[in-house]
Amino acid sequence: MQTLVSCNRPLALTLVVALQLLLIAALLHLGSCNAGDRITKLPGQPEVSFGQYAGYIGVDDKGKRALFYYFVEAEIDPVTKPLVLWLNGGPGCSSLGVGAFSENGPFRPSGQVLVKNEYSWNKEANVIYLETPAGVGYSYSADAAYYQGVDDKMTAMDNMVFLQRWLEKFPQYKGRELYISGESYAGHYIPQLAEVMVEFNKKNNIFNLKGIALGNPVLEFTTDFNSRAEYFWSHGLISDSTYRIFTSVCNYSRYVSEYYGGSLSTLCARVMNQVTRETSRFVDKYDVTLDVCLSSVLSQSKILSPHQQVGQRIDVCVEDETVNYLNRKDVQAALHAKLVGVKNWAVCSSVLEYELLNLQIPTIDIVGALVKSGIRVLVYSGDQDSVIPLTGSRTLVQNLARDLGLKTSIPYRVWFEGQQVAGWTQVYGDMLSFATIRGASHEAPFSQPERSLVLFRAFLQGRPLPETFS
């Protein structure tokens, strides 16, 4: 008996070792899918413990169109944290340059180095920043003809294919809770992407989509845009008489329709000139309290204000840190990025010709359908933004709740970050909520990073926003 035990032990150990080797090989195989995209270290980056990846995912069958992504794992325990896709707006502006490097990513450029963002959203989640559609940032189409007339449906389909193929590249995230968040024109991108994902899941259930969070989003053209007049007037940016003509003679939605339709009337041009004269070129419409720097984070909204092209703005910043950083060759090498068909990386695309009249197609009904399908929706507003004011967003959410028959579960109240009021919130049922972020701009995580992180954490956890001091 003793001999049998002593003879079997090496055999048992051999089997254990063999199984361990097989497991290691399997894990190495999983890692090999994305090993080439791993970022060793970004130039000027402080030491961090979380993983970073960047690279391309092809989204067409001919290998001509590829979307660039930057992925940061959660700072702590990434294996248990959800997966979040972040999208910026425009249409045609960069989630890398705006979202990752100016708003809620782990670093911000400062001169030749990167500094740590203490309120990065990867404290709570594994976050993908996607430059979409092709032609934005480092994303590209080898066939430049693609850039002519890109629309919302094309963008939604490419974004879904990206996610599907990204999960093949990172199979450890398959089945992970997935959330999509973004701002501005992402009010179109995100609901339409979620819609095609829900439809795709009916046959191939691969997306574990749990919720979407929309910041200062374009959801319904007329309501969103025409809420500007009251916002301007109530904040003292225009006179009583200008408010009257801006609401009766030519409202903002009519102006934008005429402008992009190529038929701007003399009447609307006069009204808008008057509004522009009174609001002043020296007030940032995306944060009406901002004094100083009109940085690149504001550019993603240029489409929403066609009378204010970026080149006409007074930029009092000495340099644009993000643009400088992302145009460095060593940075591009570290990111595994390349420039195709353009000479420089830019915050917003100069080659993409988006179907701007897609702006007029409402997405609020899609949001309603998502709520019905069991996907949680948060609409939040930086309350200093006059571009997509909180009043329009709040009205749309209230009307949607009424149409869906959702009762108020949390009445309109303040919420706190630390010992300060961070904003106001209202919740309908357990699937739809609205919140403001006090003192925040159109790009809320840029202007109020700590409050935005509290909001993001509560959203992921499905918990009400804090109602007491902490």
PDB file of N, CA and C in Angstrom, residues 228-229 232-233 237-239 241-247 250-252 268-281 285 307-308:
ATOM      1  N   ARG A 228     -33.131  77.207 -25.663  1.00  0.00           N
ATOM      2  CA  ARG A 228     -32.020  78.158 -25.534  1.00  0.00           C
ATOM      3  C   ARG A 228     -32.501  79.575 -25.252  1.00  0.00           C
ATOM      4  N   ALA A 229     -33.576  79.973 -25.897  1.00  0.00           N
ATOM      5  CA  ALA A 229     -34.034  81.362 -25.754  1.00  0.00           C
ATOM      6  C   ALA A 229     -34.342  81.683 -24.299  1.00  0.00           C
ATOM      7  N   PHE A 232     -31.061  81.789 -22.255  1.00  0.00           N
ATOM      8  CA  PHE A 232     -30.354  83.059 -22.466  1.00  0.00           C
ATOM      9  C   PHE A 232     -31.016  84.181 -21.666  1.00  0.00           C
ATOM     10  N   TRP A 233     -32.345  84.277 -21.796  1.00  0.00           N
ATOM     11  CA  TRP A 233     -33.073  85.371 -21.152  1.00  0.00           C
ATOM     12  C   TRP A 233     -33.007  85.260 -19.630  1.00  0.00           C
ATOM     13  N   LEU A 237     -28.485  86.956 -20.572  1.00  0.00           N
ATOM     14  CA  LEU A 237     -27.621  87.054 -21.748  1.00  0.00           C
ATOM     15  C   LEU A 237     -28.275  87.825 -22.892  1.00  0.00           C
ATOM     16  N   ILE A 238     -29.617  87.898 -22.896  1.00  0.00           N
ATOM     17  CA  ILE A 238     -30.311  88.684 -23.921  1.00  0.00           C
ATOM     18  C   ILE A 238     -31.398  89.535 -23.275  1.00  0.00           C
ATOM     19  N   SER A 239     -31.801  90.566 -24.004  1.00  0.00           N
ATOM     20  CA  SER A 239     -32.802  91.510 -23.505  1.00  0.00           C
ATOM     21  C   SER A 239     -34.215  90.960 -23.662  1.00  0.00           C
ATOM     22  N   SER A 241     -36.660  92.347 -25.318  1.00  0.00           N
ATOM     23  CA  SER A 241     -37.122  92.494 -26.702  1.00  0.00           C
ATOM     24  C   SER A 241     -36.515  91.416 -27.609  1.00  0.00           C
ATOM     25  N   THR A 242     -35.241  91.086 -27.387  1.00  0.00           N
ATOM     26  CA  THR A 242     -34.602  90.035 -28.184  1.00  0.00           C
ATOM     27  C   THR A 242     -35.207  88.675 -27.859  1.00  0.00           C
ATOM     28  N   TYR A 243     -35.550  88.451 -26.596  1.00  0.00           N
ATOM     29  CA  TYR A 243     -36.218  87.206 -26.209  1.00  0.00           C
ATOM     30  C   TYR A 243     -37.538  87.056 -26.968  1.00  0.00           C
ATOM     31  N   ARG A 244     -38.264  88.148 -27.102  1.00  0.00           N
ATOM     32  CA  ARG A 244     -39.562  88.091 -27.801  1.00  0.00           C
ATOM     33  C   ARG A 244     -39.384  87.704 -29.267  1.00  0.00           C
ATOM     34  N   ILE A 245     -38.424  88.333 -29.961  1.00  0.00           N
ATOM     35  CA  ILE A 245     -38.255  88.002 -31.385  1.00  0.00           C
ATOM     36  C   ILE A 245     -37.626  86.629 -31.570  1.00  0.00           C
ATOM     37  N   PHE A 246     -36.830  86.191 -30.569  1.00  0.00           N
ATOM     38  CA  PHE A 246     -36.168  84.883 -30.649  1.00  0.00           C
ATOM     39  C   PHE A 246     -37.166  83.743 -30.421  1.00  0.00           C
ATOM     40  N   THR A 247     -38.305  84.053 -29.860  1.00  0.00           N
ATOM     41  CA  THR A 247     -39.329  83.024 -29.646  1.00  0.00           C
ATOM     42  C   THR A 247     -40.509  83.154 -30.601  1.00  0.00           C
ATOM     43  N   CYS A 250     -38.267  84.207 -35.197  1.00  0.00           N
ATOM     44  CA  CYS A 250     -37.456  83.087 -35.696  1.00  0.00           C
ATOM     45  C   CYS A 250     -36.812  82.395 -34.511  1.00  0.00           C
ATOM     46  N   ASN A 251     -37.274  81.194 -34.200  1.00  0.00           N
ATOM     47  CA  ASN A 251     -36.659  80.465 -33.086  1.00  0.00           C
ATOM     48  C   ASN A 251     -35.421  79.711 -33.570  1.00  0.00           C
ATOM     49  N   TYR A 252     -34.715  79.083 -32.616  1.00  0.00           N
ATOM     50  CA  TYR A 252     -33.415  78.516 -32.961  1.00  0.00           C
ATOM     51  C   TYR A 252     -33.527  77.297 -33.858  1.00  0.00           C
ATOM     52  N   CYS A 268     -34.387  85.393 -40.319  1.00  0.00           N
ATOM     53  CA  CYS A 268     -33.689  84.586 -39.314  1.00  0.00           C
ATOM     54  C   CYS A 268     -32.252  85.062 -39.123  1.00  0.00           C
ATOM     55  N   ALA A 269     -31.622  85.488 -40.197  1.00  0.00           N
ATOM     56  CA  ALA A 269     -30.250  85.992 -40.092  1.00  0.00           C
ATOM     57  C   ALA A 269     -30.195  87.233 -39.202  1.00  0.00           C
ATOM     58  N   ARG A 270     -31.199  88.109 -39.350  1.00  0.00           N
ATOM     59  CA  ARG A 270     -31.228  89.320 -38.524  1.00  0.00           C
ATOM     60  C   ARG A 270     -31.449  88.996 -37.061  1.00  0.00           C
ATOM     61  N   VAL A 271     -32.381  88.082 -36.799  1.00  0.00           N
ATOM     62  CA  VAL A 271     -32.648  87.693 -35.412  1.00  0.00           C
ATOM     63  C   VAL A 271     -31.394  87.097 -34.782  1.00  0.00           C
ATOM     64  N   MET A 272     -30.731  86.206 -35.506  1.00  0.00           N
ATOM     65  CA  MET A 272     -29.558  85.552 -34.944  1.00  0.00           C
ATOM     66  C   MET A 272     -28.407  86.527 -34.757  1.00  0.00           C
ATOM     67  N   ASN A 273     -28.268  87.479 -35.639  1.00  0.00           N
ATOM     68  CA  ASN A 273     -27.238  88.508 -35.460  1.00  0.00           C
ATOM     69  C   ASN A 273     -27.482  89.298 -34.180  1.00  0.00           C
ATOM     70  N   GLN A 274     -28.762  89.595 -33.910  1.00  0.00           N
ATOM     71  CA  GLN A 274     -29.110  90.320 -32.689  1.00  0.00           C
ATOM     72  C   GLN A 274     -28.802  89.484 -31.443  1.00  0.00           C
ATOM     73  N   VAL A 275     -29.175  88.202 -31.488  1.00  0.00           N
ATOM     74  CA  VAL A 275     -28.889  87.304 -30.364  1.00  0.00           C
ATOM     75  C   VAL A 275     -27.385  87.196 -30.141  1.00  0.00           C
ATOM     76  N   THR A 276     -26.640  87.018 -31.213  1.00  0.00           N
ATOM     77  CA  THR A 276     -25.189  86.871 -31.118  1.00  0.00           C
ATOM     78  C   THR A 276     -24.540  88.140 -30.576  1.00  0.00           C
ATOM     79  N   ARG A 277     -25.038  89.296 -31.018  1.00  0.00           N
ATOM     80  CA  ARG A 277     -24.490  90.573 -30.559  1.00  0.00           C
ATOM     81  C   ARG A 277     -24.663  90.724 -29.043  1.00  0.00           C
ATOM     82  N   GLU A 278     -25.835  90.350 -28.537  1.00  0.00           N
ATOM     83  CA  GLU A 278     -26.100  90.528 -27.104  1.00  0.00           C
ATOM     84  C   GLU A 278     -25.422  89.463 -26.242  1.00  0.00           C
ATOM     85  N   THR A 279     -25.429  88.220 -26.694  1.00  0.00           N
ATOM     86  CA  THR A 279     -24.791  87.169 -25.880  1.00  0.00           C
ATOM     87  C   THR A 279     -23.279  87.323 -25.869  1.00  0.00           C
ATOM     88  N   SER A 280     -22.716  87.930 -26.929  1.00  0.00           N
ATOM     89  CA  SER A 280     -21.294  88.269 -27.034  1.00  0.00           C
ATOM     90  C   SER A 280     -20.433  87.086 -27.428  1.00  0.00           C
ATOM     91  N   ARG A 281     -19.469  87.358 -28.251  1.00  0.00           N
ATOM     92  CA  ARG A 281     -18.490  86.355 -28.652  1.00  0.00           C
ATOM     93  C   ARG A 281     -17.575  85.995 -27.492  1.00  0.00           C
ATOM     94  N   LYS A 285     -20.726  79.759 -24.695  1.00  0.00           N
ATOM     95  CA  LYS A 285     -22.112  79.285 -24.653  1.00  0.00           C
ATOM     96  C   LYS A 285     -22.231  77.896 -24.018  1.00  0.00           C
ATOM     97  N   HIS A 307     -23.564  79.176 -36.358  1.00  0.00           N
ATOM     98  CA  HIS A 307     -23.140  80.558 -36.586  1.00  0.00           C
ATOM     99  C   HIS A 307     -21.820  80.869 -35.894  1.00  0.00           C
ATOM    100  N   GLN A 308     -21.311  79.936 -35.069  1.00  0.00           N
ATOM    101  CA  GLN A 308     -20.062  80.155 -34.351  1.00  0.00           C
ATOM    102  C   GLN A 308     -19.047  79.115 -34.756  1.00  0.00           C
TER     103      GLN A 308
END
